[in-house]
Amino acid sequence: MPEQPVFTVSEFVAVLNQTLEYAYANVSITGEIANFRVSKNRWVYFDLKDDGALVRFFGTVYQMPGPLEDGMLVTVRGVPRLHQQYGFSVTIQAVTPTGEGSIKKAAALLEAKLTAEGLFDEARKRPLPYPPRCIGLITSGESAAYRDFIKIIQARWGGLRVVHIDAQVQGEPAVAQIVAAIERLNGLAEAPEVLVITRGGGSAEDLQAFSTELVTRAVAASRIPTLVAIGHEVDLSLAELAADCRASTPSNAAELLVPDRQAVLGQLQAQREQLGYVVGHRLQIARTAIGAQGEALHRYAEQVLVRARQNVALHRQLLQAYNPQAALQRGYAMVRSGGAAVREASSVQVGDELAIALNGGTLTATVKQVILEK
Amino acid sequence: MTAKQSQYQALSQELDKIVHALQQPDVAVDEAVALYEKGMKLVERLEKHVVQAETTLEKISLQFDAPKES
C-alpha cells in the first residue's frame, strides 16, 4: 500500500482547490436562502439550505439579480472553493430566483427599491416618434415574437429601417445579452429612434430576465426611447414599468409604432376631398362677388343714363323758352331796318322802310311818325 | 427624440399647413388655387410613399461573452 502524502495546511487547501477546480469548475445549486447579509454595501454572504444540508456562499452585490431575503428559493451558479482562513464556500457568479413564489418575491423587493428611486415615474416617460424612421429591435431571431413583429410592421407601414440584435430572452445569458444589446444600439452612430425589446409569453421563470435589476436599469437608462412588449396576461415585468411605452404582445408593439397603411390612404383621400371642397368654396365666393359687382356696374350705368336724359329734357325746355318764334306766337313782333334789328325807337327816322316779322309772316312798312317816350 | 423628421412626417405636416392656409377666409383666389395644386401634389407624393416605400432589415451580431470559467 503506497504511503499517503502528508500535507501542510496550506498545501492541503491548495491541493483541494485544484481538485475542486478540476472536478467542479462551475456548479449550480438550488436551495433556500438563509442568513442573508450584505457587508459595506458590497459583500454578500448567505447560506443555501434544504432539509438535509447547508452550504455557504460569498459574492458581491453586482452579481445579485436584485434585493434578496431569507426564505427565497434561488439557483446559484458559482465556483466551490476552500478559503485559507474562512473554510468552504461557493464564490457566486450568478443568482437566479427559482419557483414562482421566489420570483415574485424577488420582483416585489426590486420593484419597491426601484420605485423609491423613481425609475418608474410617469414623468420620466418620453413620447415615441410616430412613425419612427429607424427601429432597434432586441429579441431572439428564432422566435415567433420576431416573426410577428416584422410581419406586422411590414404589413402596416414602409420606408423603415429595422436594426435587429439577436439576443436570448430567457435563460441565464438573457440578462447580459439584453443589456449589451441596449447599450450597443444606444452607441450606434446612426442610432435608432426607438428601441423595441420584445418576446412572447412564457412562465414566470421564462420571463424573469425582464424583472432583473440589470435589464430594468438598462431600459430606464436608454437614451433612445424604449418600447417593451412581453406577451403575458398577469403581472407586468419591471422592464415594462421602466420603459417609455409598453405593449401587450410583439404584434401589438408593431401596431403602436406605425400607422396602418390602409387607414392613412383613407385619410389622404379625405384630405384630397377637403382640398377640393375648400378651393371650390373659395372660388364660389369669388364668383358670387364678381356677379354682385357686375350687377352694381349695370345699375350705376342706368342711373347715369337716366340723369343724362333728364338733363337733355331740361335744356330742351330752356332752349324752347328762349326761342324768338315762341315770342312771336305770343303776339310780339320783331322789327328790322336794312337787315339789322331795330332795338331803339330813336334809331328810326320818318320815311324809313321797316320789315316787321310776326307769327306766320313779315310785313313791310314805312315810318309815318316817331313818338319817343319822355 | 431626434430633431430630424421622416420624409412622411415632413410631407404630412406641410399638407396640414396648406389645408389650414386654404381655410383662412382672407386667402386670395390666385393663392387658393396655387395652394390647392400644391396640396394635391403632396397628397400624391404621400400616397406614393405610403404604398411604395420599403422597409430594410439590418442585423447586428453581438459578441457576447461566454460564461467565464474561473
Coordinates of C-alpha atoms in Angstrom, one line a residue, chain A:
Chain A
M1 CA 0.0 0.0 0.0
P2 CA 1.5 3.3 -1.1
E3 CA 2.3 5.8 1.7
Q4 CA -0.3 8.5 2.0
P5 CA 1.1 12.1 1.5
V6 CA 1.1 14.4 4.5
F7 CA 0.3 18.0 3.6
T8 CA 0.8 21.2 5.4
V9 CA -2.5 23.0 5.9
S10 CA -1.7 25.5 3.1
E11 CA -0.7 22.7 0.8
F12 CA -4.0 20.8 1.6
V13 CA -6.0 23.9 0.8
A14 CA -4.2 24.4 -2.5
V15 CA -4.5 20.7 -3.5
L16 CA -8.1 20.5 -2.6
N17 CA -8.9 23.7 -4.6
Q18 CA -7.0 22.3 -7.6
T19 CA -9.1 19.1 -7.3
L20 CA -12.3 21.1 -7.0
E21 CA -11.4 23.2 -9.9
Y22 CA -10.8 20.1 -12.0
A23 CA -13.9 18.3 -10.9
Y24 CA -16.4 21.2 -10.4
A25 CA -15.1 24.3 -12.1
N26 CA -18.6 25.5 -12.1
V27 CA -21.6 24.3 -10.2
S28 CA -25.3 25.3 -10.0
I29 CA -27.0 24.7 -6.7
T30 CA -30.7 25.2 -5.8
G31 CA -31.8 25.9 -2.3
E32 CA -33.5 28.3 0.2
I33 CA -31.6 31.4 1.3
A34 CA -30.7 31.7 5.0
N35 CA -28.6 34.1 6.9
F36 CA -28.6 36.6 4.1
R37 CA -26.5 39.7 4.9
V38 CA -24.7 42.5 3.0
S39 CA -21.5 44.0 4.3
K40 CA -20.3 47.5 3.5
N41 CA -22.9 47.7 0.7
R42 CA -20.7 45.5 -1.4
W43 CA -20.1 42.0 0.0
V44 CA -22.9 39.5 0.1
Y45 CA -23.0 36.4 2.4
F46 CA -25.7 33.8 2.6
D47 CA -26.3 30.1 3.0
L48 CA -28.4 27.8 0.8
K49 CA -30.1 25.1 2.6
D50 CA -32.6 22.2 2.1
D51 CA -33.9 19.7 4.6
G52 CA -30.6 17.9 4.9
A53 CA -27.7 20.3 4.4
L54 CA -26.4 23.9 4.3
V55 CA -23.7 25.4 2.1
R56 CA -22.1 28.9 2.5
F57 CA -22.0 31.4 -0.4
F58 CA -20.0 34.5 -0.9
G59 CA -20.2 37.2 -3.6
T60 CA -20.7 40.9 -4.4
V61 CA -24.0 42.9 -4.8
Y62 CA -23.2 43.2 -8.5
Q63 CA -23.9 39.6 -9.0
M64 CA -27.4 39.7 -7.4
P65 CA -30.5 39.9 -9.6
G66 CA -31.9 42.4 -7.1
P67 CA -32.7 42.5 -3.5
L68 CA -32.9 39.0 -1.9
E69 CA -34.0 37.9 1.5
D70 CA -34.1 34.8 3.7
G71 CA -36.6 32.1 2.7
M72 CA -36.4 32.7 -1.1
L73 CA -35.6 29.8 -3.3
V74 CA -32.7 30.5 -5.7
T75 CA -30.4 28.8 -8.0
V76 CA -26.8 29.9 -7.6
R77 CA -24.0 29.3 -10.2
G78 CA -20.6 29.6 -8.7
V79 CA -17.2 28.2 -8.0
P80 CA -16.7 25.9 -4.9
R81 CA -13.6 26.9 -3.0
L82 CA -11.9 26.2 0.3
H83 CA -10.7 29.5 1.7
Q84 CA -7.4 29.6 3.5
Q85 CA -8.9 31.1 6.7
Y86 CA -12.7 31.0 6.4
G87 CA -13.4 27.5 5.3
F88 CA -15.5 26.2 2.5
S89 CA -17.8 28.4 0.5
V90 CA -19.1 28.8 -3.1
T91 CA -18.0 32.1 -4.8
I92 CA -21.1 33.4 -6.5
Q93 CA -21.2 34.1 -10.3
A94 CA -25.0 34.4 -10.7
V95 CA -28.1 34.1 -8.7
T96 CA -31.5 33.3 -10.2
P97 CA -34.7 33.2 -8.2
T98 CA -36.4 29.9 -8.7
G99 CA -40.0 28.9 -8.4
E100 CA -42.9 31.2 -8.8
G101 CA -43.1 32.3 -5.2
S102 CA -39.4 33.4 -5.1
I103 CA -39.5 35.0 -8.5
K104 CA -42.5 37.1 -7.4
K105 CA -40.9 37.9 -4.1
A106 CA -37.6 39.0 -5.7
A107 CA -39.6 41.1 -8.2
A108 CA -41.6 42.7 -5.4
L109 CA -38.5 43.6 -3.4
L110 CA -36.8 45.0 -6.5
E111 CA -39.9 46.9 -7.6
A112 CA -40.1 48.6 -4.2
K113 CA -36.5 49.6 -4.4
L114 CA -36.6 50.9 -8.0
T115 CA -39.9 52.7 -7.4
A116 CA -38.3 54.5 -4.5
E117 CA -35.6 55.6 -6.8
G118 CA -38.2 57.0 -9.2
L119 CA -37.3 54.7 -12.1
F120 CA -41.0 54.0 -12.9
D121 CA -42.2 57.6 -12.6
E122 CA -44.7 58.7 -15.3
A123 CA -42.7 62.0 -15.6
R124 CA -39.8 60.0 -17.0
K125 CA -41.8 58.6 -19.9
R126 CA -40.8 60.1 -23.3
P127 CA -43.1 60.1 -26.3
L128 CA -42.2 57.7 -29.2
P129 CA -41.7 59.2 -32.6
Y130 CA -44.6 58.4 -34.8
P131 CA -43.8 56.8 -37.1
P132 CA -40.1 56.3 -36.5
R133 CA -37.6 56.1 -39.3
C134 CA -35.4 53.6 -37.6
I135 CA -36.3 50.9 -35.1
G136 CA -33.8 49.0 -32.9
L137 CA -35.2 45.5 -32.3
I138 CA -34.0 43.3 -29.5
T139 CA -35.4 39.8 -29.4
S140 CA -34.5 36.2 -30.3
G141 CA -34.1 35.9 -34.1
E142 CA -35.6 32.4 -33.9
S143 CA -38.7 33.4 -32.1
A144 CA -42.3 33.8 -33.1
A145 CA -42.1 37.3 -31.5
Y146 CA -39.5 38.3 -34.1
R147 CA -41.5 36.9 -37.0
D148 CA -44.8 38.5 -35.7
F149 CA -43.2 41.9 -35.2
I150 CA -41.6 42.0 -38.6
K151 CA -44.7 40.7 -40.3
I152 CA -47.0 43.3 -38.8
I153 CA -44.5 46.2 -39.2
Q154 CA -44.1 45.4 -42.9
A155 CA -47.9 44.9 -43.4
R156 CA -48.7 48.2 -41.8
W157 CA -46.0 50.6 -42.9
G158 CA -43.0 51.1 -45.2
G159 CA -39.8 53.1 -45.5
L160 CA -38.5 52.0 -42.2
R161 CA -35.0 50.7 -41.2
V162 CA -35.1 47.9 -38.6
V163 CA -31.8 47.1 -36.9
H164 CA -32.1 43.8 -35.2
I165 CA -29.9 42.4 -32.5
D166 CA -30.4 38.7 -31.9
A167 CA -30.4 38.2 -28.1
Q168 CA -31.5 35.4 -25.9
V169 CA -34.6 36.4 -24.0
Q170 CA -34.7 33.7 -21.4
G171 CA -32.2 31.6 -19.5
E172 CA -29.1 32.8 -17.7
P173 CA -27.4 34.6 -20.7
A174 CA -30.5 36.6 -21.4
V175 CA -29.8 39.4 -18.9
A176 CA -26.3 40.1 -20.1
Q177 CA -27.3 39.9 -23.8
I178 CA -30.3 42.2 -23.5
V179 CA -28.2 44.8 -21.5
A180 CA -25.4 44.6 -24.1
A181 CA -27.9 44.9 -27.0
I182 CA -29.5 48.0 -25.4
E183 CA -26.1 49.6 -24.9
R184 CA -24.9 48.7 -28.4
L185 CA -28.0 50.2 -30.1
N186 CA -27.6 53.3 -28.0
G187 CA -24.0 53.6 -29.1
L188 CA -24.6 53.3 -32.8
A189 CA -23.5 56.3 -35.0
E190 CA -26.9 56.2 -36.7
A191 CA -28.9 55.3 -33.6
P192 CA -32.4 54.1 -33.9
E193 CA -35.2 56.4 -32.8
V194 CA -36.9 53.8 -30.7
L195 CA -35.8 50.5 -29.1
V196 CA -38.2 47.6 -29.1
I197 CA -37.4 44.8 -26.6
T198 CA -39.9 42.0 -27.0
R199 CA -40.6 38.3 -26.5
G200 CA -43.7 36.1 -26.4
G201 CA -45.4 34.9 -23.3
G202 CA -43.9 32.3 -21.0
S203 CA -43.8 31.1 -17.5
A204 CA -42.7 33.4 -14.7
E205 CA -39.3 31.7 -14.8
D206 CA -39.0 32.3 -18.6
L207 CA -39.8 36.0 -18.2
Q208 CA -37.6 36.7 -15.2
A209 CA -34.8 38.3 -17.2
F210 CA -37.2 41.2 -17.7
S211 CA -37.6 41.7 -14.0
T212 CA -33.9 41.8 -13.1
E213 CA -32.3 44.9 -11.8
L214 CA -29.7 45.0 -14.7
V215 CA -32.2 44.8 -17.5
T216 CA -34.7 47.2 -15.8
R217 CA -31.9 49.8 -15.2
A218 CA -30.6 49.4 -18.8
V219 CA -34.1 50.1 -20.1
A220 CA -34.5 53.1 -17.8
A221 CA -31.0 54.4 -18.8
S222 CA -31.5 54.1 -22.6
R223 CA -31.1 57.5 -24.3
I224 CA -33.3 56.1 -27.0
P225 CA -37.0 55.9 -26.0
T226 CA -38.0 52.3 -25.3
L227 CA -41.0 50.1 -26.0
V228 CA -41.0 46.8 -24.1
A229 CA -43.6 44.2 -25.1
I230 CA -43.8 40.9 -23.3
G231 CA -46.6 38.6 -24.1
H232 CA -48.3 37.7 -20.9
E233 CA -51.6 38.3 -19.2
V234 CA -50.9 38.9 -15.5
D235 CA -48.1 40.8 -13.8
L236 CA -46.1 43.4 -15.6
S237 CA -42.3 42.9 -15.7
L238 CA -40.1 45.6 -14.2
A239 CA -38.6 46.3 -17.6
E240 CA -42.1 47.2 -18.9
L241 CA -42.6 49.5 -15.9
A242 CA -39.3 51.2 -16.7
A243 CA -40.0 51.5 -20.4
D244 CA -41.3 54.7 -22.0
C245 CA -44.1 52.7 -23.6
R246 CA -45.3 49.1 -23.2
A247 CA -47.3 46.8 -25.5
S248 CA -49.1 43.6 -24.7
T249 CA -47.5 41.4 -27.4
P250 CA -44.9 41.8 -30.2
S251 CA -47.7 42.3 -32.7
N252 CA -49.2 45.0 -30.5
A253 CA -45.8 46.7 -30.3
A254 CA -45.7 46.9 -34.1
E255 CA -49.2 48.3 -34.2
L256 CA -48.4 51.0 -31.6
L257 CA -45.2 52.0 -33.5
V258 CA -46.5 52.7 -37.0
P259 CA -49.8 53.7 -38.6
D260 CA -51.8 51.4 -40.8
R261 CA -51.2 52.0 -44.5
Q262 CA -54.9 51.5 -45.4
A263 CA -56.1 53.9 -42.7
V264 CA -53.5 56.5 -43.9
L265 CA -54.6 56.1 -47.5
G266 CA -58.2 56.7 -46.4
Q267 CA -57.1 59.9 -44.5
L268 CA -55.2 61.1 -47.6
Q269 CA -58.3 60.6 -49.7
A270 CA -60.3 62.6 -47.2
Q271 CA -57.7 65.3 -47.3
R272 CA -57.8 65.3 -51.1
E273 CA -61.6 65.8 -50.9
Q274 CA -61.2 68.5 -48.3
L275 CA -58.7 70.4 -50.5
G276 CA -61.2 70.2 -53.4
Y277 CA -64.1 71.4 -51.3
V278 CA -62.2 74.3 -49.7
V279 CA -60.9 75.6 -53.0
G280 CA -64.3 75.1 -54.7
H281 CA -65.9 77.1 -51.9
R282 CA -63.3 79.9 -52.2
L283 CA -64.0 80.0 -56.0
Q284 CA -67.7 80.1 -55.4
I285 CA -67.3 83.1 -53.1
A286 CA -65.2 84.8 -55.8
R287 CA -67.8 84.1 -58.5
T288 CA -70.6 85.5 -56.3
A289 CA -68.6 88.6 -55.6
I290 CA -67.9 89.1 -59.4
G291 CA -71.7 88.7 -60.1
A292 CA -72.6 91.3 -57.5
Q293 CA -70.0 93.7 -58.9
G294 CA -71.5 93.2 -62.4
E295 CA -75.0 94.0 -61.2
A296 CA -73.8 97.1 -59.4
L297 CA -72.0 98.2 -62.6
H298 CA -75.2 97.8 -64.6
R299 CA -77.2 99.7 -62.0
Y300 CA -74.7 102.7 -62.0
A301 CA -74.7 102.8 -65.8
E302 CA -78.5 103.0 -65.9
Q303 CA -78.6 105.8 -63.3
V304 CA -76.0 107.8 -65.3
L305 CA -78.2 107.4 -68.5
V306 CA -81.4 108.4 -66.7
R307 CA -79.7 111.5 -65.3
A308 CA -78.3 112.4 -68.8
R309 CA -81.8 112.1 -70.3
Q310 CA -83.3 114.3 -67.7
N311 CA -80.6 116.9 -68.3
V312 CA -81.3 116.9 -72.0
A313 CA -85.0 117.4 -71.5
L314 CA -84.3 120.3 -69.1
H315 CA -82.1 122.0 -71.6
R316 CA -84.6 121.5 -74.4
Q317 CA -87.3 123.2 -72.2
L318 CA -84.9 126.1 -71.5
L319 CA -84.0 126.4 -75.2
Q320 CA -87.6 126.4 -76.1
A321 CA -88.3 129.2 -73.6
Y322 CA -85.7 131.4 -75.3
N323 CA -86.9 130.6 -78.9
P324 CA -87.9 134.0 -80.5
Q325 CA -90.6 132.2 -82.6
A326 CA -92.3 131.5 -79.3
A327 CA -92.4 135.2 -78.5
L328 CA -93.9 135.9 -82.0
Q329 CA -96.6 133.3 -81.3
R330 CA -97.5 135.1 -78.1
G331 CA -98.1 138.4 -80.1
Y332 CA -94.7 140.1 -80.0
A333 CA -93.1 141.4 -83.3
M334 CA -89.5 141.7 -84.4
V335 CA -88.6 144.9 -86.4
R336 CA -85.6 145.1 -88.8
S337 CA -84.4 148.1 -90.8
G338 CA -81.9 147.4 -93.6
G339 CA -81.5 143.8 -92.3
A340 CA -80.5 144.9 -88.8
A341 CA -82.7 144.5 -85.8
V342 CA -84.2 147.8 -84.5
R343 CA -83.7 147.9 -80.7
E344 CA -84.5 151.6 -80.1
A345 CA -87.3 153.8 -81.4
S346 CA -84.9 156.7 -81.5
S347 CA -82.8 154.9 -84.2
V348 CA -85.6 155.1 -86.8
Q349 CA -86.4 158.2 -89.0
V350 CA -89.7 159.1 -90.5
G351 CA -89.9 157.5 -94.0
D352 CA -87.6 154.6 -93.1
E353 CA -88.6 151.2 -94.7
L354 CA -89.0 148.6 -92.0
A355 CA -89.6 144.8 -92.1
I356 CA -91.9 143.7 -89.3
A357 CA -91.8 139.9 -88.5
L358 CA -95.0 138.5 -87.0
N359 CA -96.1 134.9 -86.3
G360 CA -96.9 133.5 -89.7
G361 CA -95.2 136.2 -91.9
T362 CA -93.5 139.6 -92.4
L363 CA -94.9 143.0 -93.1
T364 CA -93.1 145.8 -94.9
A365 CA -94.0 149.3 -93.6
T366 CA -92.9 153.0 -94.0
V367 CA -92.5 155.0 -90.8
K368 CA -95.0 157.9 -90.7
Q369 CA -94.2 159.2 -87.3
V370 CA -91.7 158.6 -84.4
I371 CA -93.0 159.2 -80.9
L372 CA -90.4 158.8 -78.2
E373 CA -91.1 158.2 -74.6
K374 CA -90.2 161.1 -72.4

